[in-house]
Short mmCIF file of C-alpha atoms in Angstrom, two decimals:
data_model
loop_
_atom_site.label_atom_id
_atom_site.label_comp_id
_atom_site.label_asym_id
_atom_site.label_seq_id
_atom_site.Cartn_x
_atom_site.Cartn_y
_atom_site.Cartn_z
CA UNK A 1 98.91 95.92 136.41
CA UNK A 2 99.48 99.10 134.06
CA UNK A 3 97.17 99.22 131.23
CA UNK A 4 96.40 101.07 128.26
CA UNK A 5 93.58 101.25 125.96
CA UNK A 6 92.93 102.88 122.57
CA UNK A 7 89.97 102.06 120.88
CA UNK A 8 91.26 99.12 118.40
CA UNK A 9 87.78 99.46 116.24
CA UNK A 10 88.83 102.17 113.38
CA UNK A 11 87.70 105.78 113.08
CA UNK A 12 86.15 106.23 109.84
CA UNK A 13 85.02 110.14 109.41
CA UNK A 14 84.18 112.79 106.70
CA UNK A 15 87.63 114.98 104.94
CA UNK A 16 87.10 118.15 107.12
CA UNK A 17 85.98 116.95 109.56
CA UNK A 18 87.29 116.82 113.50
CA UNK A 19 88.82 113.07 114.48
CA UNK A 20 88.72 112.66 118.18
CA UNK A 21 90.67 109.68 119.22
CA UNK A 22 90.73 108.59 123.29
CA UNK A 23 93.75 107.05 125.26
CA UNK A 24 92.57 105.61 128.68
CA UNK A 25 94.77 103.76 131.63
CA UNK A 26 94.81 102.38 134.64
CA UNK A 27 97.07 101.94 137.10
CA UNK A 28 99.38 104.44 136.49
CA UNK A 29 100.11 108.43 136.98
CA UNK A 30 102.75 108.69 134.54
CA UNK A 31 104.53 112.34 134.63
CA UNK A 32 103.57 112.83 130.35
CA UNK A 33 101.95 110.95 127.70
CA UNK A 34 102.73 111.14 123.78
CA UNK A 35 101.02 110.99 120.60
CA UNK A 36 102.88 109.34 117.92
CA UNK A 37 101.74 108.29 114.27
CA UNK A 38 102.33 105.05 112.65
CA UNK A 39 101.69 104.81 108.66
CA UNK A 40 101.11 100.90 107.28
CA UNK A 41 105.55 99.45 107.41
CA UNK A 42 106.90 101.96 108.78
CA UNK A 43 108.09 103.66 112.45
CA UNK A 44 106.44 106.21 114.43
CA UNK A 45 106.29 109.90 113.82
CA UNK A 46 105.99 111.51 117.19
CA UNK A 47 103.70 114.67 117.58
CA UNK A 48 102.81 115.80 120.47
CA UNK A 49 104.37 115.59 124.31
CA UNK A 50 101.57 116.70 127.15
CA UNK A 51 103.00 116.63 130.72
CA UNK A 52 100.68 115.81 133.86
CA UNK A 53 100.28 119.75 134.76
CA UNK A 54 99.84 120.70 131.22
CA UNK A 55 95.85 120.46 130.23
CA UNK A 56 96.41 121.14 126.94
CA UNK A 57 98.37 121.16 124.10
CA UNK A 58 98.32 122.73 120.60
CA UNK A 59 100.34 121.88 117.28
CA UNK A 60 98.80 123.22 113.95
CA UNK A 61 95.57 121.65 113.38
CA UNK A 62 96.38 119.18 116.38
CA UNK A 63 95.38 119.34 119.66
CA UNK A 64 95.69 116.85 123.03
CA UNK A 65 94.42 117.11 126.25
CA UNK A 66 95.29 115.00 129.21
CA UNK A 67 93.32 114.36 132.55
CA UNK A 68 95.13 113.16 135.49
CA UNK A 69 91.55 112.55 136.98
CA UNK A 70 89.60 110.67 134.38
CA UNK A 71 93.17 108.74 133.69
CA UNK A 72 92.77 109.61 129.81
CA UNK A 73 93.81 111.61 127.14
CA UNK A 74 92.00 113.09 123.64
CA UNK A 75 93.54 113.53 120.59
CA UNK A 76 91.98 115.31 117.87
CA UNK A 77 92.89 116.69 114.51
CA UNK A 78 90.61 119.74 113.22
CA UNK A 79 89.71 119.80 109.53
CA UNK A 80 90.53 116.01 108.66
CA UNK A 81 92.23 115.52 105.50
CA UNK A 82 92.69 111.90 103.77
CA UNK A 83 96.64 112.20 104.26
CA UNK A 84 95.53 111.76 108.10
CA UNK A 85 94.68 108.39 107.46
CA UNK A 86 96.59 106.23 109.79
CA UNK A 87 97.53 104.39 113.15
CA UNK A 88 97.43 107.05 116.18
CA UNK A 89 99.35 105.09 119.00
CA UNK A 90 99.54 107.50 122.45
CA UNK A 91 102.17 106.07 124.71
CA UNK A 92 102.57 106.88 128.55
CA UNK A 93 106.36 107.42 130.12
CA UNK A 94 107.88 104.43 132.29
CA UNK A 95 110.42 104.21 134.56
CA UNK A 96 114.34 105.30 132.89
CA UNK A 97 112.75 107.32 130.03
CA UNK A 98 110.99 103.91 128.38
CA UNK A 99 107.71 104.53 126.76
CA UNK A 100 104.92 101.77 127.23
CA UNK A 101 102.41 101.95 123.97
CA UNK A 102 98.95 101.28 123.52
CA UNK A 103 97.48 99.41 120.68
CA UNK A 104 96.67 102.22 118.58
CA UNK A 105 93.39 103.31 117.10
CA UNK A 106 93.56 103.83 113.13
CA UNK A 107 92.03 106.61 111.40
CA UNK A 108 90.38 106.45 107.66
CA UNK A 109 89.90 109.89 106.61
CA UNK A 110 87.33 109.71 103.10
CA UNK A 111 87.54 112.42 100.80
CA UNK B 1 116.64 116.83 112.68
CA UNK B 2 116.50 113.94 114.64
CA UNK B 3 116.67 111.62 112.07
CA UNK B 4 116.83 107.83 112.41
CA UNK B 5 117.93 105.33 110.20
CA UNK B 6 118.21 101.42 109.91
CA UNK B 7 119.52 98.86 107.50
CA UNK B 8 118.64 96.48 106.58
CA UNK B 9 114.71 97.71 105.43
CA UNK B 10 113.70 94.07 104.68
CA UNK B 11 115.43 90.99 105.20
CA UNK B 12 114.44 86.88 104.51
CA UNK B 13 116.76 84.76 106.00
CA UNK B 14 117.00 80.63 106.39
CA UNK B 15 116.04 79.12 109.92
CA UNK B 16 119.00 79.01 112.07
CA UNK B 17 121.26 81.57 110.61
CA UNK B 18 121.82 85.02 112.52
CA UNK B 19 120.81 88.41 111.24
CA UNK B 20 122.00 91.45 112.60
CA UNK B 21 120.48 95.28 112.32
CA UNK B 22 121.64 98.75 112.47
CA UNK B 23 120.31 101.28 114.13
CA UNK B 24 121.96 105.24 113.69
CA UNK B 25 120.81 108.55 114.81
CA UNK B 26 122.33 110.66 111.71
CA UNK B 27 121.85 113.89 113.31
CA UNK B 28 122.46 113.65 116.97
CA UNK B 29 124.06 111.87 119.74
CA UNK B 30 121.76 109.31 121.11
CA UNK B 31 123.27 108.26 124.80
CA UNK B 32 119.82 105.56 124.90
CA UNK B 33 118.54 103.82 121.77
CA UNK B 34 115.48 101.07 122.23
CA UNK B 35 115.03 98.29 120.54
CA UNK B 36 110.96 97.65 119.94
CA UNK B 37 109.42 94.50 117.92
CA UNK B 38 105.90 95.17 116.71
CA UNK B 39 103.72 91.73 115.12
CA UNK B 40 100.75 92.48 112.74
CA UNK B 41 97.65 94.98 114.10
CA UNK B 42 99.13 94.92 117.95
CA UNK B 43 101.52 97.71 119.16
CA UNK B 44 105.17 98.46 119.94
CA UNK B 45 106.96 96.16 122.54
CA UNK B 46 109.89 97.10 124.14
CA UNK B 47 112.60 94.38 124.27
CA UNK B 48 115.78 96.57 126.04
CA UNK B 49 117.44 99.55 126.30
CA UNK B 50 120.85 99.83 124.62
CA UNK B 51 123.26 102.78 126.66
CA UNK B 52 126.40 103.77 124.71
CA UNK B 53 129.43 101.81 126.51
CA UNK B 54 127.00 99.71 128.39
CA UNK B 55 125.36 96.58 128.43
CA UNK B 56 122.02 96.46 127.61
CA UNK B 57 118.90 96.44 129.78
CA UNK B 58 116.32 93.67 128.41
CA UNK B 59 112.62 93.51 129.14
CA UNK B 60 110.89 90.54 130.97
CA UNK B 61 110.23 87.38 128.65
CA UNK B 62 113.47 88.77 126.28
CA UNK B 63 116.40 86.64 125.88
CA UNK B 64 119.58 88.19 125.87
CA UNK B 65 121.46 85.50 124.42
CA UNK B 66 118.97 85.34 121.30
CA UNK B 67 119.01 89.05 120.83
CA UNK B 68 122.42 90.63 120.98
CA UNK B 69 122.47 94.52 121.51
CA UNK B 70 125.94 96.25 120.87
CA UNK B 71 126.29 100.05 121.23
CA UNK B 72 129.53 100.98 120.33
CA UNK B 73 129.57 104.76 119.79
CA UNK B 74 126.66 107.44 120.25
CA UNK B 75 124.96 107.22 116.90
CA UNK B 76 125.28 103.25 115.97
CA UNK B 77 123.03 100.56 118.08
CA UNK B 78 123.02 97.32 116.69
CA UNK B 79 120.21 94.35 117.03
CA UNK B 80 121.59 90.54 116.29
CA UNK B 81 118.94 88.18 115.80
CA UNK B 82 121.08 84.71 116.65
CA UNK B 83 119.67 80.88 115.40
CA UNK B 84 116.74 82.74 114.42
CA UNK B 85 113.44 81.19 113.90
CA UNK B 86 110.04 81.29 112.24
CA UNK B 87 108.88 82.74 115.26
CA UNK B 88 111.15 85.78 115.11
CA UNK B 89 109.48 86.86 112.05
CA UNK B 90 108.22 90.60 113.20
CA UNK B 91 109.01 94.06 112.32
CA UNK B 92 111.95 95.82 114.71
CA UNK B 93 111.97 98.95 115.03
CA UNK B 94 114.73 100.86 117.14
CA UNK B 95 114.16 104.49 118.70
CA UNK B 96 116.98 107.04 119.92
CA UNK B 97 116.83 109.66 122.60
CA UNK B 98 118.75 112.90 122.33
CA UNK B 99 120.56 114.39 125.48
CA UNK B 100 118.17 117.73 125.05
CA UNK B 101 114.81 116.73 125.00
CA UNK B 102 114.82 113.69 127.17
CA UNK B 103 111.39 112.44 127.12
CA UNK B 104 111.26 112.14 123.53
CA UNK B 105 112.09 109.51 121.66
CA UNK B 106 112.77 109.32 117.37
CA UNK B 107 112.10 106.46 115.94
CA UNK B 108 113.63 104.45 112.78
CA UNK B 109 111.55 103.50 109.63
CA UNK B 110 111.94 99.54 111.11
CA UNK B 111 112.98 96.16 109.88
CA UNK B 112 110.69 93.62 108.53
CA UNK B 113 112.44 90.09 108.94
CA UNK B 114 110.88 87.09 107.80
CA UNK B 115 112.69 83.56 108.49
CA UNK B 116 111.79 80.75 106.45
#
């Protein structure tokens, strides 16, 4: 069956420093994957869109890649500030536009 | 743009009674809005997809009877939680898609129920 995985332990890094969170799956060769944020009670922000022919993709002080081979995609956000801090969920497309989420890897960003 | 909304924020309600949520896209036409419930430290789950003029499309393990989805126009989706239970207690959060960019989808700031 399709699977996703985000690494559920937190990311706990330095302000200015470069976060690098990882979105894996299996069993699946979906045609884009998103990066949404998720702050504590409330919905998710999206960010970024990366289609399968796209290798990478640049917003601000973000920036995703995506392998088709390796079946994962890296998010990372350059010069880490402590209003980063929160849940990074990266969701792969499904059939009739649905997106299918992972579990979401959360970020602490300490000043 | 692309702004989502839904009311109530919060609601407690008494087992057994119904409870029903709004979701609108303020600034654009959603043709698709999906209705997600999300329980503490695990991720979004899709229940259905709610077409304008349709009937809704639920996910496996959803029942359609419990959770009524009615949308009547292109920027109002609504989410009615019938008899509900101690077990419904979750956060719902409904998302809209735009007839431009089709992939992606804007989400609302959810709604925490809690039934005692």
């Amino acid at each position: 069956s399709q699977k996703i995985e985000q690494n559920s332990e937190a990311l706990n890094i330095q302000e200015g420093k470069t976060a690098t969170l990882t979105c894996n799956y299996t069993n699946y060769s979906p045609a884009y994957l998103q990066w949404y944020r998720q702050d504590p009670g409330r919905g998710p922000v999206f960010l970024l869109l990366i289609r399968e022919n796209e290798k990478e993709k640049r917003k601000e002080r973000l920036k995703v890649t995506f392998d088709t081979t390796l079946k994962q995609s890296l998010f990372h956000i350059t010069a880490s500030q402590p209003a980063d801090s929160a849940t990074y969920l990266c969701a792969l497309e499904g059939s009739s536009y649905k997106l299918i989420f992972g579990s979401g890897t959360r970020l602490l960003v300490r000043p | 743009g692309a702004v989502v909304s839904q009311h109530p924020s919060w609601v407690i309600c008494k087992s057994g009674t119904s409870v029903k949520i709004e979701c609108r896209s303020l600034d654009f036409q959603a043709t698709t809005m999906f209705w997600y419930r999300q329980f503490p430290k695990q991720s979004l789950m899709l229940m259905a997809t709610s077409n304008e003029g349709s009937k809704a499309t639920y996910e496996q393990g959803v029942e359609k009877d419990k959770f009524l989805i009615n949308h009547a126009s292109l920027t109002l989706s609504t989410l009615t939680v019938t008899s509900a239970h101690p077990e419904d207690s979750s956060f719902y959060i409904c998302s809209a898609r735009g007839t431009g960019q089709q992939e992606t989808q804007y989400f609302g700031p959810g709604t925490r129920l809690l039934v005692l």
